[in-house]
Short mmCIF file of the C-alpha atoms (twelve columns), coordinates in Angstrom:
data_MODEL
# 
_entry.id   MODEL 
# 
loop_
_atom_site.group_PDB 
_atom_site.id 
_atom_site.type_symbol 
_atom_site.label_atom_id 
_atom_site.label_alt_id 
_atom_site.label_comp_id 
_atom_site.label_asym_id 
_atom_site.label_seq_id 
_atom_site.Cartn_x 
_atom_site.Cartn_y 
_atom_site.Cartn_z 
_atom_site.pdbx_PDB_model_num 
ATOM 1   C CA . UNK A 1   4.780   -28.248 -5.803  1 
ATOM 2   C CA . UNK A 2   5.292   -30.782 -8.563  1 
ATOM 3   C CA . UNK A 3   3.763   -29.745 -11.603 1 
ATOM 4   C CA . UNK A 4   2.168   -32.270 -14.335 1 
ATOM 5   C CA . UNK A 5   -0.618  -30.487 -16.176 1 
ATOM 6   C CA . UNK A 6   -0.203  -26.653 -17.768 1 
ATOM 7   C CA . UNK A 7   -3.493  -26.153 -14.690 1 
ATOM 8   C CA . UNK A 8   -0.985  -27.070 -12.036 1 
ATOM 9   C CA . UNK A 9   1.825   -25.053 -13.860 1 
ATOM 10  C CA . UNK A 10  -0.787  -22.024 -14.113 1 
ATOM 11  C CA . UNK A 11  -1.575  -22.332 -10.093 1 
ATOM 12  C CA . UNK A 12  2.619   -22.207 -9.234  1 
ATOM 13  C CA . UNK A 13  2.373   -19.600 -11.530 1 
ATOM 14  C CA . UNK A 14  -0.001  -17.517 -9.596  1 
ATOM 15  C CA . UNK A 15  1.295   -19.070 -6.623  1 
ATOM 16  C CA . UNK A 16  4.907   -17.499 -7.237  1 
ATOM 17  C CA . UNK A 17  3.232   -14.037 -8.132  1 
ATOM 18  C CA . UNK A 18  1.194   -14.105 -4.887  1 
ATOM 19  C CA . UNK A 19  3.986   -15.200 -2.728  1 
ATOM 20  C CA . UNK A 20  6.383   -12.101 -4.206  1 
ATOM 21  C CA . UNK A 21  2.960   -9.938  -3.673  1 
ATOM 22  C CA . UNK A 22  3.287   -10.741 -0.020  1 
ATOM 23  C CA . UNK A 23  6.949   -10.725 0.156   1 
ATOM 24  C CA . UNK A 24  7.451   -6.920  -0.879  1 
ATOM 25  C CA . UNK A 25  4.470   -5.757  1.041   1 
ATOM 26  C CA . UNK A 26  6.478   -7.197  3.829   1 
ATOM 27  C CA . UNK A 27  9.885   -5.845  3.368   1 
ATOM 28  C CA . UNK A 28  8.016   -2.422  2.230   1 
ATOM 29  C CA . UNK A 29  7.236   -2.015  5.993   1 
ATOM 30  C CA . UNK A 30  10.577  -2.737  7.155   1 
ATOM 31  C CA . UNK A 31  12.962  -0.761  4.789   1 
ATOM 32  C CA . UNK A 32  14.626  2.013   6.015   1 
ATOM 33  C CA . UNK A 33  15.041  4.318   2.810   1 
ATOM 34  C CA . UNK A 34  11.507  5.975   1.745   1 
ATOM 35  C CA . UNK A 35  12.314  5.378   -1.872  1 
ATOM 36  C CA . UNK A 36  12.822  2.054   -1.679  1 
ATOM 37  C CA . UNK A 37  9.366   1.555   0.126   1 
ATOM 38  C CA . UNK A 38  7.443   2.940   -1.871  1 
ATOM 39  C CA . UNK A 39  9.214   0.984   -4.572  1 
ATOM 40  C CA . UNK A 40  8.299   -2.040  -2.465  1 
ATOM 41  C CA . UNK A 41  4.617   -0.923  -1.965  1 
ATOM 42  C CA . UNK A 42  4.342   -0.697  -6.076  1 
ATOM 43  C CA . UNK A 43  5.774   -3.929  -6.597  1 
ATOM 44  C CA . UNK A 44  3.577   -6.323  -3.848  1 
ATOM 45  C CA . UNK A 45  0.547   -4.118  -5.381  1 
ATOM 46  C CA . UNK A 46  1.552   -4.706  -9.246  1 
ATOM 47  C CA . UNK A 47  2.566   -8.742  -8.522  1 
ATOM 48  C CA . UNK A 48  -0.954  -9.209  -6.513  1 
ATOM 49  C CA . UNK A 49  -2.318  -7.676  -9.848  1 
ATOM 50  C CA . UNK A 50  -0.826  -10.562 -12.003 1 
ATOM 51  C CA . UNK A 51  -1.783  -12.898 -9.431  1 
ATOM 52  C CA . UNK A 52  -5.423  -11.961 -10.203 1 
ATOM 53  C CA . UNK A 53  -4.877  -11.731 -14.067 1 
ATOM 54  C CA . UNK A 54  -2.964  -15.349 -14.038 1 
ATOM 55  C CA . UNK A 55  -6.231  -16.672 -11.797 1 
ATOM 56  C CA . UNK A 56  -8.496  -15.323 -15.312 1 
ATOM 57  C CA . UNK A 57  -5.989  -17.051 -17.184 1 
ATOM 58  C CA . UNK A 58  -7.361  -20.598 -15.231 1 
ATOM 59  C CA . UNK A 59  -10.999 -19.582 -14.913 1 
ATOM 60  C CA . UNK A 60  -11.039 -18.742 -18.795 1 
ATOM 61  C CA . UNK A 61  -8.717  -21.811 -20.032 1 
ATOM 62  C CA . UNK A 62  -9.760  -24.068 -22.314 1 
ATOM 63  C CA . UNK A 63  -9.855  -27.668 -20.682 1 
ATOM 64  C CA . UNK A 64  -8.611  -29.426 -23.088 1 
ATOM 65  C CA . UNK A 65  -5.111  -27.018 -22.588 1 
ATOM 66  C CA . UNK A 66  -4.854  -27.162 -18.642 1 
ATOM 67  C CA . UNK A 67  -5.286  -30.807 -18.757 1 
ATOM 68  C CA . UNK A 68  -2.595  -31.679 -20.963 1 
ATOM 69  C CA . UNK A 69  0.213   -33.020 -18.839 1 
ATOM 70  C CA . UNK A 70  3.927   -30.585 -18.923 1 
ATOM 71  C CA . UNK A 71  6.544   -33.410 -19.910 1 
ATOM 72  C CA . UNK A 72  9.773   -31.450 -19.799 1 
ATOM 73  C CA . UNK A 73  8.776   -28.907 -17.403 1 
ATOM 74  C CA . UNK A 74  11.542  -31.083 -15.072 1 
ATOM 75  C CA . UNK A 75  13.945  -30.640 -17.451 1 
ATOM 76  C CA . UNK A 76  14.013  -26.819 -16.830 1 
ATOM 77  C CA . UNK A 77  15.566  -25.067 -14.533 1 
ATOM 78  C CA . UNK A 78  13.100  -24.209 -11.656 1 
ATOM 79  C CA . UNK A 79  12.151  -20.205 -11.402 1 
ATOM 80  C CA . UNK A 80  14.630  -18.980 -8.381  1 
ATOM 81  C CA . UNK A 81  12.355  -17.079 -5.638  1 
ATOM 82  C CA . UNK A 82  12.832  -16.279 -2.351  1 
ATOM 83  C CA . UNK A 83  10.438  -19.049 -1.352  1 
ATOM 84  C CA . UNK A 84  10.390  -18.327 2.403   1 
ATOM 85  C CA . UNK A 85  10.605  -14.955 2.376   1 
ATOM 86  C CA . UNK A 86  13.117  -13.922 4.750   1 
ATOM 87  C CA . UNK A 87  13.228  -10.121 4.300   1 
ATOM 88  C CA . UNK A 88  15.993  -9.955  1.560   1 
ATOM 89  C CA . UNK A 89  13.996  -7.188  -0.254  1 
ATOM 90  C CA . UNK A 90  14.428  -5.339  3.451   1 
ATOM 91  C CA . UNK A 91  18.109  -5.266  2.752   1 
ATOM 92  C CA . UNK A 92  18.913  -4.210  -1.038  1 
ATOM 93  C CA . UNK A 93  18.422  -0.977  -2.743  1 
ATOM 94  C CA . UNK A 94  16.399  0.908   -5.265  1 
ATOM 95  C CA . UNK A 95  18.231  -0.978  -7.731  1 
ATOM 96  C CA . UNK A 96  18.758  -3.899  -6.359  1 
ATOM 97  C CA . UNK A 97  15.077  -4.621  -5.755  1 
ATOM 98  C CA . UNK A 98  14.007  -4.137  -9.198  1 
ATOM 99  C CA . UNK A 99  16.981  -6.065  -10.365 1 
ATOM 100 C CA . UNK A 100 15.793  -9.197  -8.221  1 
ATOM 101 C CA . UNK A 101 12.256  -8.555  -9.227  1 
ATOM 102 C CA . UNK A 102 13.129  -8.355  -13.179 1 
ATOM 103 C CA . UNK A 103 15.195  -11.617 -12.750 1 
ATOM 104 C CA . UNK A 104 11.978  -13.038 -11.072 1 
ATOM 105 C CA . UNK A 105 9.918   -12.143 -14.450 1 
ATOM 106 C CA . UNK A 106 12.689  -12.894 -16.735 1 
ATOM 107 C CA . UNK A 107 12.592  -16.643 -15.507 1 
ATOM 108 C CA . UNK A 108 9.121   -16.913 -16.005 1 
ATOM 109 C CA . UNK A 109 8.978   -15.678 -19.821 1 
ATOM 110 C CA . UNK A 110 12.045  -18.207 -20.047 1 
ATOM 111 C CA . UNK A 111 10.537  -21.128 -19.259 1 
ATOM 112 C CA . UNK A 112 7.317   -19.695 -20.806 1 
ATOM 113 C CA . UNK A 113 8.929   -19.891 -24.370 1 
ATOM 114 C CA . UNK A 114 11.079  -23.054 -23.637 1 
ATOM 115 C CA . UNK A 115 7.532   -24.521 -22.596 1 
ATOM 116 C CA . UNK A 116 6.096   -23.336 -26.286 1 
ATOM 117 C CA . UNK A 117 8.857   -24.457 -27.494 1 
ATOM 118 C CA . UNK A 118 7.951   -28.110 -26.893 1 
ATOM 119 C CA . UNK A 119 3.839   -27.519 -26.650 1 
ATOM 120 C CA . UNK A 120 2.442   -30.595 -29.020 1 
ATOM 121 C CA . UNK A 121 -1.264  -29.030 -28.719 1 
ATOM 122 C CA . UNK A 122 -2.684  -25.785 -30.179 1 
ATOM 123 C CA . UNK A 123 -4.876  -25.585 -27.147 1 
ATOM 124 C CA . UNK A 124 -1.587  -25.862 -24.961 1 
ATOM 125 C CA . UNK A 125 0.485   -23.538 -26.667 1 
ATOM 126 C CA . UNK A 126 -2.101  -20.983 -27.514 1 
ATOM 127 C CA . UNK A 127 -2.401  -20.131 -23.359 1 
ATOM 128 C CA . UNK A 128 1.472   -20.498 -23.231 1 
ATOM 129 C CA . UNK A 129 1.548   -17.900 -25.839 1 
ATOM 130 C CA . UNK A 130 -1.076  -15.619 -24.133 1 
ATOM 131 C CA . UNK A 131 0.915   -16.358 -20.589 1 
ATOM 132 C CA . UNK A 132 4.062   -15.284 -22.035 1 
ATOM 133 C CA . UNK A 133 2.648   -12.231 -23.812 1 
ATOM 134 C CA . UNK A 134 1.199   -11.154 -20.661 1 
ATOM 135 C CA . UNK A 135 4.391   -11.477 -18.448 1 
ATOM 136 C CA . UNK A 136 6.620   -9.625  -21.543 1 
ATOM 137 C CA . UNK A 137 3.698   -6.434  -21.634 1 
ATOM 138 C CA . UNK A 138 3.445   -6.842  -17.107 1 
ATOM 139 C CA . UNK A 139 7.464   -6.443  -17.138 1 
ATOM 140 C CA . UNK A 140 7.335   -3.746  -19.994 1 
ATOM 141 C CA . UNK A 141 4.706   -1.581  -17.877 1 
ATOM 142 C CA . UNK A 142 7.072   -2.050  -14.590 1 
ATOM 143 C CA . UNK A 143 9.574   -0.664  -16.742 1 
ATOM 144 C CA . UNK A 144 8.080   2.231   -17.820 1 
ATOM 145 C CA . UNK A 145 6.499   2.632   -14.222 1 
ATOM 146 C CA . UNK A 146 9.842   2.333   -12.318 1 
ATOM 147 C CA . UNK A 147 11.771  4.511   -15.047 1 
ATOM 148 C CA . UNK A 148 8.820   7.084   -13.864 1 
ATOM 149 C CA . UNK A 149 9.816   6.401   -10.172 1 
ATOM 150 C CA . UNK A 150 13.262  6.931   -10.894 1 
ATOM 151 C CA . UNK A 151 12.640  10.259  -12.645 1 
ATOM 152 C CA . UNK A 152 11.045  11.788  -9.572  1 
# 
């Protein structure tokens, strides 16, 4: 998807979310360890979630914002996924899924604040803001929710 306005950049947003939603319901069904599924299970269920939430983030945006066109989104490096989905999750552990999945979030607040970094209007930077400070509090609470899993 080539991205020009911070709308189109909000859509591969959700897009990405959506995708990794779908992804680790997948591989949830196909793991072998129990843990790890139900690790799986959380995760497609908490990145459908912020699917939904980055959707509110369109519907509610001002216009003025999601119009304005994203310049050196190019010049970023693009967020790494596994695009097609070919049952890597299946394969790795406990830790090894929430490693991939924190890398996922981590390149998202990255290009979030290299993005604010370079907004020219309020309107534009203001949802970059409020998109960043969701992913940062999303990745917190998966945090705190996986440390839980890992306690039990």
């Amino acid at each position: 998807m080539e991205i020009k306005t911070f709308g189109e950049l909000i859509d591969w947003t959700r897009d990405l979310h959506q995708h990794l939603a779908r992804c680790l319901g997948h591989c949830a069904t196909l793991h072998e360890e129990e843990r790890a599924r139900a690790l799986l299970d959380y995760l497609s269920y908490h990145e459908a979630e912020l699917a939904r939430i980055v959707t509110e983030f369109e519907n509610q945006g001002d216009a003025k914002a999601m119009d304005t066109r994203v310049y050196d989104y190019l010049s970023h490096n693009p967020v790494k996924t596994h695009r097609t989905c070919d049952k890597p999750y299946e394969k790795l552990d406990f830790e090894g899924i929430c490693h991939e999945v924190f890398d996922f979030h981590d390149q998202i607040v990255d290009l979030y604040k290299t993005l604010i970094g370079v907004a020219v209007i309020p309107e534009a930077k203001e949802l970059l803001e409020s998109l960043l400070t969701m992913e940062q509090n999303e990745s917190m609470r998966l945090a705190h929710q996986i440390g839980r899993m890992e306690d039990l």
